[in-house]
Amino acid sequence: MFTAGLMLCAGGLFAAPSAHAATGGCGGALVRTLPLPTGEVRVYKSRTQACAVTVAHDPGRRRTMAVSVQPRGGVPVRDAGQFTRYAGPVAVGAINRCVYVKGSIEAGSVDSGWILC
């Protein structure tokens, strides 16, 4: 009885990553992917928010990464630093608002222009 309970409990520790983890923490649907030389910036849109995350193609090594999302008429929300896998997620309220997304990994950078209008 104890072994069965232990196995059931341990099974939760080794479960597959959730869909939320696969999106880098962003909710909503993937609507745009902006390519970088060593990764990409993924843009997600839900009913109320726009969210972005910069993802490295080869995680493991620390490198300078950044991501920002700015709603039209608002201030940008940014995450930057030395990361191994991804920068972000950053999200802003985007009901009927365009957003401007920027991302970078080391020397490579990309921006979206005004999107999701």
PDB file of C-alpha atoms in Angstrom:
ATOM      1  CA  MET A   1       0.000   0.000   0.000  1.00  0.00           C
ATOM      2  CA  PHE A   2       2.791   2.392   0.939  1.00  0.00           C
ATOM      3  CA  THR A   3       4.687   1.635  -2.316  1.00  0.00           C
ATOM      4  CA  ALA A   4       1.615   2.344  -4.461  1.00  0.00           C
ATOM      5  CA  GLY A   5       1.099   5.688  -2.699  1.00  0.00           C
ATOM      6  CA  LEU A   6       4.753   6.567  -3.091  1.00  0.00           C
ATOM      7  CA  MET A   7       4.675   5.741  -6.811  1.00  0.00           C
ATOM      8  CA  LEU A   8       1.551   7.842  -7.281  1.00  0.00           C
ATOM      9  CA  CYS A   9       3.140  10.763  -5.461  1.00  0.00           C
ATOM     10  CA  ALA A  10       6.443  10.475  -7.377  1.00  0.00           C
ATOM     11  CA  GLY A  11       4.564  10.329 -10.676  1.00  0.00           C
ATOM     12  CA  GLY A  12       3.521  13.942 -10.197  1.00  0.00           C
ATOM     13  CA  LEU A  13       7.153  14.994  -9.799  1.00  0.00           C
ATOM     14  CA  PHE A  14       8.147  13.620 -13.185  1.00  0.00           C
ATOM     15  CA  ALA A  15       5.126  14.697 -15.213  1.00  0.00           C
ATOM     16  CA  ALA A  16       5.562  16.225 -18.658  1.00  0.00           C
ATOM     17  CA  PRO A  17       5.817  20.034 -18.777  1.00  0.00           C
ATOM     18  CA  SER A  18       2.499  21.801 -19.039  1.00  0.00           C
ATOM     19  CA  ALA A  19       1.361  23.722 -22.084  1.00  0.00           C
ATOM     20  CA  HIS A  20       1.933  26.913 -20.070  1.00  0.00           C
ATOM     21  CA  ALA A  21       5.629  26.027 -19.739  1.00  0.00           C
ATOM     22  CA  ALA A  22       5.867  25.274 -23.463  1.00  0.00           C
ATOM     23  CA  THR A  23       4.774  28.837 -24.247  1.00  0.00           C
ATOM     24  CA  GLY A  24       7.426  30.342 -21.997  1.00  0.00           C
ATOM     25  CA  GLY A  25       4.774  31.469 -19.536  1.00  0.00           C
ATOM     26  CA  CYS A  26       2.564  33.365 -21.993  1.00  0.00           C
ATOM     27  CA  GLY A  27      -1.129  32.688 -22.256  1.00  0.00           C
ATOM     28  CA  GLY A  28      -3.080  32.823 -25.485  1.00  0.00           C
ATOM     29  CA  ALA A  29      -2.298  31.753 -29.016  1.00  0.00           C
ATOM     30  CA  LEU A  30       1.031  32.114 -30.810  1.00  0.00           C
ATOM     31  CA  VAL A  31       0.419  34.835 -33.410  1.00  0.00           C
ATOM     32  CA  ARG A  32       3.901  35.804 -34.599  1.00  0.00           C
ATOM     33  CA  THR A  33       7.457  34.473 -34.515  1.00  0.00           C
ATOM     34  CA  LEU A  34      10.299  36.927 -35.111  1.00  0.00           C
ATOM     35  CA  PRO A  35      13.547  35.145 -36.104  1.00  0.00           C
ATOM     36  CA  LEU A  36      16.949  35.923 -34.594  1.00  0.00           C
ATOM     37  CA  PRO A  37      20.316  34.413 -35.609  1.00  0.00           C
ATOM     38  CA  THR A  38      20.473  32.344 -32.385  1.00  0.00           C
ATOM     39  CA  GLY A  39      16.795  32.147 -31.385  1.00  0.00           C
ATOM     40  CA  GLU A  40      13.424  33.773 -31.843  1.00  0.00           C
ATOM     41  CA  VAL A  41      10.901  36.113 -30.262  1.00  0.00           C
ATOM     42  CA  ARG A  42       7.463  34.559 -29.824  1.00  0.00           C
ATOM     43  CA  VAL A  43       4.409  36.796 -29.623  1.00  0.00           C
ATOM     44  CA  TYR A  44       1.180  35.493 -28.061  1.00  0.00           C
ATOM     45  CA  LYS A  45      -2.267  37.085 -27.958  1.00  0.00           C
ATOM     46  CA  SER A  46      -5.132  36.319 -25.629  1.00  0.00           C
ATOM     47  CA  ARG A  47      -8.445  38.127 -25.482  1.00  0.00           C
ATOM     48  CA  THR A  48      -7.061  40.790 -23.136  1.00  0.00           C
ATOM     49  CA  GLN A  49      -3.267  40.669 -23.371  1.00  0.00           C
ATOM     50  CA  ALA A  50      -0.293  40.563 -25.687  1.00  0.00           C
ATOM     51  CA  CYS A  51       2.718  38.646 -24.386  1.00  0.00           C
ATOM     52  CA  ALA A  52       6.232  38.020 -25.706  1.00  0.00           C
ATOM     53  CA  VAL A  53       9.222  35.867 -24.842  1.00  0.00           C
ATOM     54  CA  THR A  54      12.699  35.645 -26.410  1.00  0.00           C
ATOM     55  CA  VAL A  55      13.818  32.012 -26.716  1.00  0.00           C
ATOM     56  CA  ALA A  56      17.344  30.727 -27.444  1.00  0.00           C
ATOM     57  CA  HIS A  57      17.736  27.850 -29.928  1.00  0.00           C
ATOM     58  CA  ASP A  58      20.573  26.300 -27.895  1.00  0.00           C
ATOM     59  CA  PRO A  59      19.821  26.776 -24.181  1.00  0.00           C
ATOM     60  CA  GLY A  60      22.435  26.201 -21.502  1.00  0.00           C
ATOM     61  CA  ARG A  61      25.018  28.950 -21.903  1.00  0.00           C
ATOM     62  CA  ARG A  62      24.399  32.309 -20.197  1.00  0.00           C
ATOM     63  CA  ARG A  63      24.077  35.181 -22.632  1.00  0.00           C
ATOM     64  CA  THR A  64      22.575  38.653 -22.815  1.00  0.00           C
ATOM     65  CA  MET A  65      18.897  38.446 -23.757  1.00  0.00           C
ATOM     66  CA  ALA A  66      16.028  40.926 -23.754  1.00  0.00           C
ATOM     67  CA  VAL A  67      12.365  41.248 -24.683  1.00  0.00           C
ATOM     68  CA  SER A  68       9.925  44.145 -24.502  1.00  0.00           C
ATOM     69  CA  VAL A  69       6.303  44.799 -25.401  1.00  0.00           C
ATOM     70  CA  GLN A  70       4.861  48.302 -25.701  1.00  0.00           C
ATOM     71  CA  PRO A  71       1.159  48.981 -26.182  1.00  0.00           C
ATOM     72  CA  ARG A  72       0.375  51.957 -28.405  1.00  0.00           C
ATOM     73  CA  GLY A  73       0.083  54.997 -26.144  1.00  0.00           C
ATOM     74  CA  GLY A  74       1.744  53.175 -23.233  1.00  0.00           C
ATOM     75  CA  VAL A  75       5.172  52.467 -21.827  1.00  0.00           C
ATOM     76  CA  PRO A  76       7.170  49.340 -22.713  1.00  0.00           C
ATOM     77  CA  VAL A  77       7.382  46.402 -20.320  1.00  0.00           C
ATOM     78  CA  ARG A  78      10.864  44.869 -20.483  1.00  0.00           C
ATOM     79  CA  ASP A  79      12.889  41.922 -19.228  1.00  0.00           C
ATOM     80  CA  ALA A  80      16.637  41.897 -19.828  1.00  0.00           C
ATOM     81  CA  GLY A  81      19.674  40.211 -18.351  1.00  0.00           C
ATOM     82  CA  GLN A  82      21.937  37.171 -18.533  1.00  0.00           C
ATOM     83  CA  PHE A  83      19.742  34.128 -19.223  1.00  0.00           C
ATOM     84  CA  THR A  84      20.292  30.512 -20.296  1.00  0.00           C
ATOM     85  CA  ARG A  85      16.954  29.732 -21.991  1.00  0.00           C
ATOM     86  CA  TYR A  86      14.648  32.711 -22.416  1.00  0.00           C
ATOM     87  CA  ALA A  87      13.936  36.326 -21.472  1.00  0.00           C
ATOM     88  CA  GLY A  88      10.414  37.126 -20.368  1.00  0.00           C
ATOM     89  CA  PRO A  89       7.591  36.593 -20.477  1.00  0.00           C
ATOM     90  CA  VAL A  90       6.378  40.189 -20.536  1.00  0.00           C
ATOM     91  CA  ALA A  91       2.702  41.001 -21.027  1.00  0.00           C
ATOM     92  CA  VAL A  92       0.613  44.145 -21.486  1.00  0.00           C
ATOM     93  CA  GLY A  93      -3.091  44.837 -21.718  1.00  0.00           C
ATOM     94  CA  ALA A  94      -3.932  44.933 -25.405  1.00  0.00           C
ATOM     95  CA  ILE A  95      -7.683  45.116 -25.884  1.00  0.00           C
ATOM     96  CA  ASN A  96      -8.050  46.952 -29.224  1.00  0.00           C
ATOM     97  CA  ARG A  97      -4.451  48.229 -29.060  1.00  0.00           C
ATOM     98  CA  CYS A  98      -1.488  47.737 -31.338  1.00  0.00           C
ATOM     99  CA  VAL A  99       1.758  46.568 -29.726  1.00  0.00           C
ATOM    100  CA  TYR A 100       5.434  46.997 -30.579  1.00  0.00           C
ATOM    101  CA  VAL A 101       7.641  44.003 -29.727  1.00  0.00           C
ATOM    102  CA  LYS A 102      11.453  44.005 -29.514  1.00  0.00           C
ATOM    103  CA  GLY A 103      13.818  41.189 -28.654  1.00  0.00           C
ATOM    104  CA  SER A 104      17.520  40.417 -28.692  1.00  0.00           C
ATOM    105  CA  ILE A 105      20.019  37.662 -28.028  1.00  0.00           C
ATOM    106  CA  GLU A 106      23.602  38.872 -27.756  1.00  0.00           C
ATOM    107  CA  ALA A 107      24.331  41.080 -30.818  1.00  0.00           C
ATOM    108  CA  GLY A 108      21.249  40.030 -32.815  1.00  0.00           C
ATOM    109  CA  SER A 109      18.050  42.012 -32.420  1.00  0.00           C
ATOM    110  CA  VAL A 110      14.620  42.185 -34.038  1.00  0.00           C
ATOM    111  CA  ASP A 111      11.513  44.330 -33.759  1.00  0.00           C
ATOM    112  CA  SER A 112       7.996  43.808 -35.034  1.00  0.00           C
ATOM    113  CA  GLY A 113       6.803  47.286 -35.851  1.00  0.00           C
ATOM    114  CA  TRP A 114       3.209  47.972 -34.773  1.00  0.00           C
ATOM    115  CA  ILE A 115       1.299  44.673 -34.894  1.00  0.00           C
ATOM    116  CA  LEU A 116      -1.960  43.123 -33.654  1.00  0.00           C
ATOM    117  CA  CYS A 117      -3.884  46.270 -34.579  1.00  0.00           C
TER     118      CYS A 117
END
